[in-house]
CSV table of C-alpha atoms and ligand atoms in Angstrom, one decimal:
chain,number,residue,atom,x,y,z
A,1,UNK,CA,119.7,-12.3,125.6
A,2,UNK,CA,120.6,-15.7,124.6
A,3,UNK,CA,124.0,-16.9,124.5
A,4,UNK,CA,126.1,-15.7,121.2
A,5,UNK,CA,128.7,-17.8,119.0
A,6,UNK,CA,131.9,-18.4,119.9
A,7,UNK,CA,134.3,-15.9,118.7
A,8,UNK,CA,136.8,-16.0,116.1
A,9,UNK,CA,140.7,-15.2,116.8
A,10,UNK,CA,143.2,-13.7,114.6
A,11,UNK,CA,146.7,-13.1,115.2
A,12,UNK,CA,148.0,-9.1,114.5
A,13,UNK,CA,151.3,-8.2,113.0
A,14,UNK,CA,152.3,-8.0,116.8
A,15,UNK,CA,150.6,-11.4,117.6
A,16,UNK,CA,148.3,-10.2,119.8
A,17,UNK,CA,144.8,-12.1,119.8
A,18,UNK,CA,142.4,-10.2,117.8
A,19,UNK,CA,138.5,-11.1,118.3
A,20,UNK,CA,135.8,-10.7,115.7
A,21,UNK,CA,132.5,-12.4,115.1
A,22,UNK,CA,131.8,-15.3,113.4
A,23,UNK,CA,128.4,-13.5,112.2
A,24,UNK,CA,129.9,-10.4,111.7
A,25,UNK,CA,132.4,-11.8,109.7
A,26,UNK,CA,129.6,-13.9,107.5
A,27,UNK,CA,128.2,-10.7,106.7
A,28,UNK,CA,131.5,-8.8,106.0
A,29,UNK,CA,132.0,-7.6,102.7
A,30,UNK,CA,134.7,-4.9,100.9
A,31,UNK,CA,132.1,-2.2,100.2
A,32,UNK,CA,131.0,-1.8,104.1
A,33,UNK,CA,133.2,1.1,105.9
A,34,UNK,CA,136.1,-0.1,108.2
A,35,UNK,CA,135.6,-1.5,111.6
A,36,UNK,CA,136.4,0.5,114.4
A,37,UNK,CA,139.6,-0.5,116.2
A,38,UNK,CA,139.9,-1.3,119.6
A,39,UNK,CA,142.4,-2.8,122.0
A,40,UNK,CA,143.4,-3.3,125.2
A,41,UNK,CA,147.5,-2.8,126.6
A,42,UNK,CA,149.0,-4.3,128.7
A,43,UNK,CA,152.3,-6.9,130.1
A,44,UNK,CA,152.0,-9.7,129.9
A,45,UNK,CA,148.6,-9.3,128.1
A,46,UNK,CA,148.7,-13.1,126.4
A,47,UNK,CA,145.6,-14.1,128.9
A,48,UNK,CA,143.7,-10.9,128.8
A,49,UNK,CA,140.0,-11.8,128.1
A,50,UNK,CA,139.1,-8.2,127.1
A,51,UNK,CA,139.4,-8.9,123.9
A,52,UNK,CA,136.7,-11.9,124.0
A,53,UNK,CA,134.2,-9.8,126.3
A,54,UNK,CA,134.5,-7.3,123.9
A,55,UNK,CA,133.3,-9.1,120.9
A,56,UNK,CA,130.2,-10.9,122.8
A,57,UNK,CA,129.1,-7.6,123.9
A,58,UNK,CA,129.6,-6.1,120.2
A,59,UNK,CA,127.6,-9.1,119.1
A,60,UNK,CA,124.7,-8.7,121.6
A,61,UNK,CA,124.0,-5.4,118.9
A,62,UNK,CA,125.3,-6.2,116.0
A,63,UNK,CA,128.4,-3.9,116.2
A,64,UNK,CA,131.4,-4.3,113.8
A,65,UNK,CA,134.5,-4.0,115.4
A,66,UNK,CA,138.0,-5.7,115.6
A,67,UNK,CA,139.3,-5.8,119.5
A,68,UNK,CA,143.4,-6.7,120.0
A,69,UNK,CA,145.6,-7.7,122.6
A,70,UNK,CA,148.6,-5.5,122.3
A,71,UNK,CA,151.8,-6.2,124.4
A,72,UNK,CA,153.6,-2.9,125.1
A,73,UNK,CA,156.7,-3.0,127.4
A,74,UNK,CA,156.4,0.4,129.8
A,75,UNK,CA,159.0,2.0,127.9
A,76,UNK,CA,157.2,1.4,124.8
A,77,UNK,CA,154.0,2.3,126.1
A,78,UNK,CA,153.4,6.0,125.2
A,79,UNK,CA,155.1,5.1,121.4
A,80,UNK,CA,152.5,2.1,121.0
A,81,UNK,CA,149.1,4.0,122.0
A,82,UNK,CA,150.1,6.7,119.7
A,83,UNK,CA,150.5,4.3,117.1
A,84,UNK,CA,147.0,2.4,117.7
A,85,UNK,CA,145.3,5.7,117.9
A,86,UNK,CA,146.4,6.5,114.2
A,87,UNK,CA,143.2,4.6,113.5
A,88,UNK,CA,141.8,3.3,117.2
A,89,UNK,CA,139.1,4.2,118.4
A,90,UNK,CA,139.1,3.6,122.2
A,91,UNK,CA,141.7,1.5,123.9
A,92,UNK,CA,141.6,-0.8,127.6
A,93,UNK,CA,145.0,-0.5,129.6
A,94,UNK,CA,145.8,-2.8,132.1
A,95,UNK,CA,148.8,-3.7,134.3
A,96,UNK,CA,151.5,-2.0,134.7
A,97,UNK,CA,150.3,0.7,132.9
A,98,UNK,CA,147.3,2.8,134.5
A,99,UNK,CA,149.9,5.4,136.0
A,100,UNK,CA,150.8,6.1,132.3
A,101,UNK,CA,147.9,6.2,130.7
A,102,UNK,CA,146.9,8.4,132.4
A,103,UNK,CA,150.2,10.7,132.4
A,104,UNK,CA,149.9,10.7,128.3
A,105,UNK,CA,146.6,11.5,127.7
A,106,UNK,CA,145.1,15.1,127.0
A,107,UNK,CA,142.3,15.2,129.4
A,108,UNK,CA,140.8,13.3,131.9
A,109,UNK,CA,137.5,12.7,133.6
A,110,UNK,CA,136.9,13.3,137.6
A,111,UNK,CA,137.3,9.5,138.1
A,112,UNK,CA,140.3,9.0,136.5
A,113,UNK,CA,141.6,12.7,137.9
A,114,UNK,CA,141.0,11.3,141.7
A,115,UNK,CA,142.4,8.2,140.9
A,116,UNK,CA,145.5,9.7,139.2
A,117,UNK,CA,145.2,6.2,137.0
A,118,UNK,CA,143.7,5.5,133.4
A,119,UNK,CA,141.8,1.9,132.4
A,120,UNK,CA,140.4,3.3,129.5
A,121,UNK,CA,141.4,5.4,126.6
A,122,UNK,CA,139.0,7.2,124.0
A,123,UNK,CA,139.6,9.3,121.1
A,124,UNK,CA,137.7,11.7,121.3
A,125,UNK,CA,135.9,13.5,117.6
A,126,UNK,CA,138.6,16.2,118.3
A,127,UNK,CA,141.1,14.1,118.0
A,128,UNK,CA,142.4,14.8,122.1
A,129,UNK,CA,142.9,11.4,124.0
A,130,UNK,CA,140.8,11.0,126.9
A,131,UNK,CA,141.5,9.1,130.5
A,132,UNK,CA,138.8,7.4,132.2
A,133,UNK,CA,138.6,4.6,135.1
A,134,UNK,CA,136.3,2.3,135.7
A,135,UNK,CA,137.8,0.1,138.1
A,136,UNK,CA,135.8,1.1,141.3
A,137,UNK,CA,132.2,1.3,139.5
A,138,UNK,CA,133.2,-2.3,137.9
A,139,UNK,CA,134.3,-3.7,141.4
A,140,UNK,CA,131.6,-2.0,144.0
A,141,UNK,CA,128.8,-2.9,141.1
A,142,UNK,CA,129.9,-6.4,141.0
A,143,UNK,CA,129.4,-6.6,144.7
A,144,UNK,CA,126.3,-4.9,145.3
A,145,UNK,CA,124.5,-6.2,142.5
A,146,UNK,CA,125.9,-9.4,141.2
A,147,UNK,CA,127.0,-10.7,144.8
A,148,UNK,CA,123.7,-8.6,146.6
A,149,UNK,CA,126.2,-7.3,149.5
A,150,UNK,CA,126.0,-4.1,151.0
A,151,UNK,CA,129.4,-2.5,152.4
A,152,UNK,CA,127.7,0.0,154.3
A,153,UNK,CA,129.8,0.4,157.3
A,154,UNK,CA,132.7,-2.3,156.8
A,155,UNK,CA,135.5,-2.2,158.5
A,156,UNK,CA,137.7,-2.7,155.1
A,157,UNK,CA,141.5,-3.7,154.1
A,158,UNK,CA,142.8,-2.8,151.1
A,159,UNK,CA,146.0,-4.8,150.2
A,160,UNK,CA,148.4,-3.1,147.7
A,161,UNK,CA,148.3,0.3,146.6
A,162,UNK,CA,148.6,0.2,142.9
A,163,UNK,CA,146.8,1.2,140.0
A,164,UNK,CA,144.1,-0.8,140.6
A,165,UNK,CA,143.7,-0.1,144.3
A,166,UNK,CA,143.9,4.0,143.6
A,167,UNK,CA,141.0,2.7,140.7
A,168,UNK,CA,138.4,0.8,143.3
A,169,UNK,CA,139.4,3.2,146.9
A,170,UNK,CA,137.6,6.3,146.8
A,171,UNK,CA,134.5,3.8,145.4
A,172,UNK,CA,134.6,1.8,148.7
A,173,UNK,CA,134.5,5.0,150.5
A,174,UNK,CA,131.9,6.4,148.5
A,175,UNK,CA,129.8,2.6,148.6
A,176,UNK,CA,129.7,3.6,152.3
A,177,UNK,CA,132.6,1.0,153.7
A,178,UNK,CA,133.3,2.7,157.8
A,179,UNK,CA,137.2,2.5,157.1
A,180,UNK,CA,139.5,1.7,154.7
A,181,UNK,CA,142.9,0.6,155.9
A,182,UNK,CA,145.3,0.9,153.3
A,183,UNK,CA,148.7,-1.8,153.5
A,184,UNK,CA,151.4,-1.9,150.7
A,185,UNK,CA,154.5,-4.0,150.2
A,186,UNK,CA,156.3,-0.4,149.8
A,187,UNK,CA,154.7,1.8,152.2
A,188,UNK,CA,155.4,5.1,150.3
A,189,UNK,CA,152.2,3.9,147.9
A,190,UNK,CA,149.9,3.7,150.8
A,191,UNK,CA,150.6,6.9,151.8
A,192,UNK,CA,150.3,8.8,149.0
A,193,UNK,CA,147.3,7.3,148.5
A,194,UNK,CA,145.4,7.9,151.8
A,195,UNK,CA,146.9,11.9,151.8
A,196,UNK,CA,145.7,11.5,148.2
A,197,UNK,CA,141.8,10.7,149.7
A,198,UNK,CA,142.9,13.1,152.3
A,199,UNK,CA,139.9,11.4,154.6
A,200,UNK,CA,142.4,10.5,157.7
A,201,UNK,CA,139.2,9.6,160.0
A,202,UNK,CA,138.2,7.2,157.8
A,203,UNK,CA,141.1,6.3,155.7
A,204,UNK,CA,144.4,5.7,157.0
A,205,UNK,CA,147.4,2.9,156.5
A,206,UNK,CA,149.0,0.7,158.3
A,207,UNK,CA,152.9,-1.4,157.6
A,208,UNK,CA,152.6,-4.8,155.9
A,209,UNK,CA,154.8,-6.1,158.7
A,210,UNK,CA,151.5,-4.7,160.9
A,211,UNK,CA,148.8,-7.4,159.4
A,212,UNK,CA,149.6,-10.0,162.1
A,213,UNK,CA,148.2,-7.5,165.2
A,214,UNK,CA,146.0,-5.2,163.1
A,215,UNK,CA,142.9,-6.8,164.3
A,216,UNK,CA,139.9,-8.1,161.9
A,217,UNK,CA,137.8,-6.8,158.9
A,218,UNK,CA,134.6,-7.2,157.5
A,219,UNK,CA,136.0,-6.9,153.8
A,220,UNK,CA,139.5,-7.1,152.5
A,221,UNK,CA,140.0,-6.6,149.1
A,222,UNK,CA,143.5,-8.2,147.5
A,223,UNK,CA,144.5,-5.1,145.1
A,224,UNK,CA,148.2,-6.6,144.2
A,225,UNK,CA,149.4,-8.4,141.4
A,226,UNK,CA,151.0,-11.1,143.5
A,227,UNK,CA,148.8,-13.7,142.0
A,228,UNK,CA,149.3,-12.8,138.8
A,229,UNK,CA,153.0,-12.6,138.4
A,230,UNK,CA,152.5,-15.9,140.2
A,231,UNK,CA,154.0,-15.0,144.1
A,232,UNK,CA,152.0,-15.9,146.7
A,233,UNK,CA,150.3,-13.3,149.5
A,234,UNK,CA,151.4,-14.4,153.5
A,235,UNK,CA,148.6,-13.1,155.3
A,236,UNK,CA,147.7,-13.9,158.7
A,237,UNK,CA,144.0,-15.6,159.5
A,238,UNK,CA,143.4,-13.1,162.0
A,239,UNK,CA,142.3,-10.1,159.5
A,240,UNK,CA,139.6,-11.8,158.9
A,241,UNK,CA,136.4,-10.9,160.4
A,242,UNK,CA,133.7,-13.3,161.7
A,243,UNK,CA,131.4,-12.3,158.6
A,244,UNK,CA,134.0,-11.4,156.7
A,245,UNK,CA,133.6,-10.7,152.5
A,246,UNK,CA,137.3,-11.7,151.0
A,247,UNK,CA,137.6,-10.4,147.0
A,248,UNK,CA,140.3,-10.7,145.1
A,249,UNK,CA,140.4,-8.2,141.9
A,250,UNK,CA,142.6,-10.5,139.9
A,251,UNK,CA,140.5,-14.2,138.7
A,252,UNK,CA,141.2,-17.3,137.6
A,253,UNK,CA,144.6,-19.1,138.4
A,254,UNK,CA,146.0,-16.0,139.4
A,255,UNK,CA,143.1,-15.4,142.5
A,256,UNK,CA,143.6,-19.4,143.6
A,257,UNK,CA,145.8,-18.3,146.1
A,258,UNK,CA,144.0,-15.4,148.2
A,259,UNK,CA,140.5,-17.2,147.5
A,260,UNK,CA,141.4,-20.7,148.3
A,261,UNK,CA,143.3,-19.0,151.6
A,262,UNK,CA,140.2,-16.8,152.6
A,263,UNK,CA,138.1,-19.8,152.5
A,264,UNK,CA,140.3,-22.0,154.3
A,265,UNK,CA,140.6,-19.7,156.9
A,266,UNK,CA,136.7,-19.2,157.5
A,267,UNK,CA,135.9,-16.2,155.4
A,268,UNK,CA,132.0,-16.3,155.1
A,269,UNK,CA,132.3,-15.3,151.0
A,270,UNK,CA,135.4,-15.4,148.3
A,271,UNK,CA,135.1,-13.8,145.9
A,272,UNK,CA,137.3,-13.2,142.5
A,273,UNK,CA,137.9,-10.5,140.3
A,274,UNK,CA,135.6,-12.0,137.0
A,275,UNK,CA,132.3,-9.9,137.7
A,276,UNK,CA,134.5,-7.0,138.2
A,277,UNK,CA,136.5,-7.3,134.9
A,278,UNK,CA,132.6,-7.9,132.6
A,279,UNK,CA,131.1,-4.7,134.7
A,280,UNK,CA,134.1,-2.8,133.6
A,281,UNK,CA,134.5,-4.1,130.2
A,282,UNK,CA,131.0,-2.9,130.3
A,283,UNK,CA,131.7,0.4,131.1
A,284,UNK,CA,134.2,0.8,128.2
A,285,UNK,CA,131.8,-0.5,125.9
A,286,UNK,CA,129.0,2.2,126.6
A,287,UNK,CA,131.8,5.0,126.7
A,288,UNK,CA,132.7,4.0,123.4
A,289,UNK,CA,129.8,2.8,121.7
A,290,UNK,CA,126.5,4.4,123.8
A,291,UNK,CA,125.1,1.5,124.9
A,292,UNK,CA,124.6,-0.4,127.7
A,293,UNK,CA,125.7,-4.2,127.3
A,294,UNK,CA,124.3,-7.5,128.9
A,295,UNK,CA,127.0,-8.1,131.3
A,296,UNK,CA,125.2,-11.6,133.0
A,297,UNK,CA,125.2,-13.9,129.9
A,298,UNK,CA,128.6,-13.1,129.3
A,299,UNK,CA,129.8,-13.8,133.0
A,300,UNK,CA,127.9,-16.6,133.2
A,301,UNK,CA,130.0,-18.4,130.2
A,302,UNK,CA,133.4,-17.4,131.5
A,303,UNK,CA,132.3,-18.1,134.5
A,304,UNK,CA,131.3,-21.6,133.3
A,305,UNK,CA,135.5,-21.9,131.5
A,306,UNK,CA,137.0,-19.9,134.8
A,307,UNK,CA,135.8,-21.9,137.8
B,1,NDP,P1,150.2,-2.4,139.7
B,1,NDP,O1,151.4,-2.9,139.1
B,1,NDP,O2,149.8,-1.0,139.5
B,1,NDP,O3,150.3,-2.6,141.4
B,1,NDP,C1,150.7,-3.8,141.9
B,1,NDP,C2,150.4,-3.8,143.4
B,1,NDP,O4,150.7,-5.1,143.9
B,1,NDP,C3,151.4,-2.9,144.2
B,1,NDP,O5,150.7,-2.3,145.3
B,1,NDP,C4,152.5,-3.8,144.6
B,1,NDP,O6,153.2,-3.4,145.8
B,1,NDP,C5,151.7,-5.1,144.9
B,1,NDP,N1,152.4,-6.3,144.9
B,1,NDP,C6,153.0,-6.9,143.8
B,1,NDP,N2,153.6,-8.1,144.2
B,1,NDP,C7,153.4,-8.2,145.5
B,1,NDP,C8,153.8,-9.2,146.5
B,1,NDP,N3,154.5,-10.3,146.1
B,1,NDP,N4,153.5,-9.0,147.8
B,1,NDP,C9,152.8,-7.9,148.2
B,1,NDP,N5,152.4,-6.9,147.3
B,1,NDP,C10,152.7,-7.1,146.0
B,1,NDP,O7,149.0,-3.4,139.3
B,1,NDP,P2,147.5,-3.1,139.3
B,1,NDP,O8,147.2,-2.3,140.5
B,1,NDP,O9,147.1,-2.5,138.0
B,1,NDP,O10,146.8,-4.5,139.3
B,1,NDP,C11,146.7,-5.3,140.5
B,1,NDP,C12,146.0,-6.6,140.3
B,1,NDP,O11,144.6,-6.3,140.1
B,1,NDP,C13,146.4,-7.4,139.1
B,1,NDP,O12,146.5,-8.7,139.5
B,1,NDP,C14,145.4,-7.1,138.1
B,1,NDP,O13,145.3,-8.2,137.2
B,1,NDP,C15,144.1,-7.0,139.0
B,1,NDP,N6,143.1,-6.2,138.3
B,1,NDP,C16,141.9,-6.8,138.0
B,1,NDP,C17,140.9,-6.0,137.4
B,1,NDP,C18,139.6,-6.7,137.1
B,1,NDP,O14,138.8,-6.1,136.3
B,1,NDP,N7,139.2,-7.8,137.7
B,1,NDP,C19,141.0,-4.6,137.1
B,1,NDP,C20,142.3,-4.1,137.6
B,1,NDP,C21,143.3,-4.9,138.1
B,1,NDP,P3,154.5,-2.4,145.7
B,1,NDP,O15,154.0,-1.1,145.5
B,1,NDP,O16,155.2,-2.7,147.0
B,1,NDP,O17,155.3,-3.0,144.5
């Protein structure tokens, strides 16, 4: 599928970015029904390129939609997504606001159950809010497929033990990694989430102070927002293996740090979080709208304005 046109920004009543088509809006007019709303949550959300992905996948088949940026603070959350699904259709939710998600909705699928963590809420015909996550499928797909790598058997270290790391860990285990050693900043995290996998020959964690004689790993995977709340990660060169695959789920600025550091210290690839956020995006999308988007073109543009 050929490239589409650049999109078109609005500003809400919140002044969140709102993304429509140019060609959808050229052939807008009053007597059509009203778009379906979507949106993803978040804060800070003022980067978030959800909304964009959004409206070149709805474009790919001629979908009519309108797709915002909403800030919510986390006491504010629960209020705001009742609000937007007065109308909404299906929302995104990203940090720091998985855990709730998923606490608020009505029901929840097996992925989003495990993971105890929401990145995607749909209303349902019945009017019930459902939980879904599609952090691991998004990550693991964007390595196997877009990158060609096969985990089969790495030795792997996942760094934080947020919502997005409770999103992607039972996916590395299920993509076939060997281990998974699991190291928070607060090491009540890790632990709850390794007793949560409750796979102690294969999963297990280890202190943060640890990472300077923990030995090497084939793959470590940067699951925390330091990057993005613009802190930087002190890791030791020694993690990393001699074939080593570093991946950072955040991108852009915020992934400089861990990717620039991984290559710099030998890692053989680096890899950020961009694939990952189009493959889930994409996920959303065919939840919500029952089909299956072009993910490359799309990555390949952003990929072209990311670096
Ligand atoms: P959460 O707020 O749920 O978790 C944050 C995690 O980062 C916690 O484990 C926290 O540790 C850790 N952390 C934060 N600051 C530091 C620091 N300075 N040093 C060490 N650890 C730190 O966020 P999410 O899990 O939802 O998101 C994590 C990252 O992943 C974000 O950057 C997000 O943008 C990115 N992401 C990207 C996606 C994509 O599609 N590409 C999808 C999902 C997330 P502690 O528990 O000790 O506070």
């Amino acid at each position: 599928m050929g490239r589409s046109s650049p999109a078109v920004v609005s500003r809400t009543a919140t002044g969140a970015s709102r993304y429509t088509s140019r060609s959808i809006l050229a052939a807008w007019n009053p007597s059509m029904p009203p778009r379906q709303r979507f949106a993803v949550f978040g804060h800070p959300i003022t980067h978030s390129l959800s909304p964009r992905i959004h409206a070149d996948f709805a474009r790919q088949f001629g979908i009519d939609l309108t797709y915002e940026a909403i800030d919510a603070h986390p006491e504010g959350f629960p209020e705001a997504v009742h609000a937007f699904f007065v109308e909404g259709r299906g929302a995104n939710v990203t940090l720091p606001h998985k855990a709730a998600a998923f606490a608020m909705a009505d029901i929840a699928t097996a992925t989003a159950t495990r993971a105890g963590t929401a990145n995607v809420l749909t209303r349902l015909p019945d009017g019930r809010l459902e939980a879904h996550n599609t952090d691991g499928d998004g990550m693991v797909r964007d390595i196997t497929e877009r990158h060609a790598m096969d985990l089969r058997g790495h030795t792997t270290l996942l760094l934080g033990a947020g919502g997005a790391a409770r999103g992607v860990a039972w996916h590395l285990l299920d993509a076939g990694v060997g281990t998974l050693t699991i190291v928070n900043r607060n090491p009540v995290a890790a632990d709850n989430l390794a007793d949560a996998i409750g796979d102690p020959a294969r999963a297990h964690t280890r202190y943060w102070e640890d990472l300077h004689d923990i030995g090497s790993f084939d793959l470590i995977v940067n699951a925390t927002s330091a990057g993005t709340l613009g802190g930087g990660l002190d890791l030791p060169v020694s993690i990393i293996g001699s074939r080593a695959l570093c991946y950072d789920l955040s991108y852009g600025k915020s992934a400089a740090g861990f990717v620039g550091w991984a290559r710099g210290a030998g890692a053989r690839y680096a890899f950020d979080g961009l694939g990952m956020l189009v493959e889930t995006a994409a996920d959303a999308f065919e939840r919500w709208h029952g089909k299956r988007p072009d993910t490359d073109p799309v990555y390949t543009e952003l990929r072209q304005t990311y670096g």
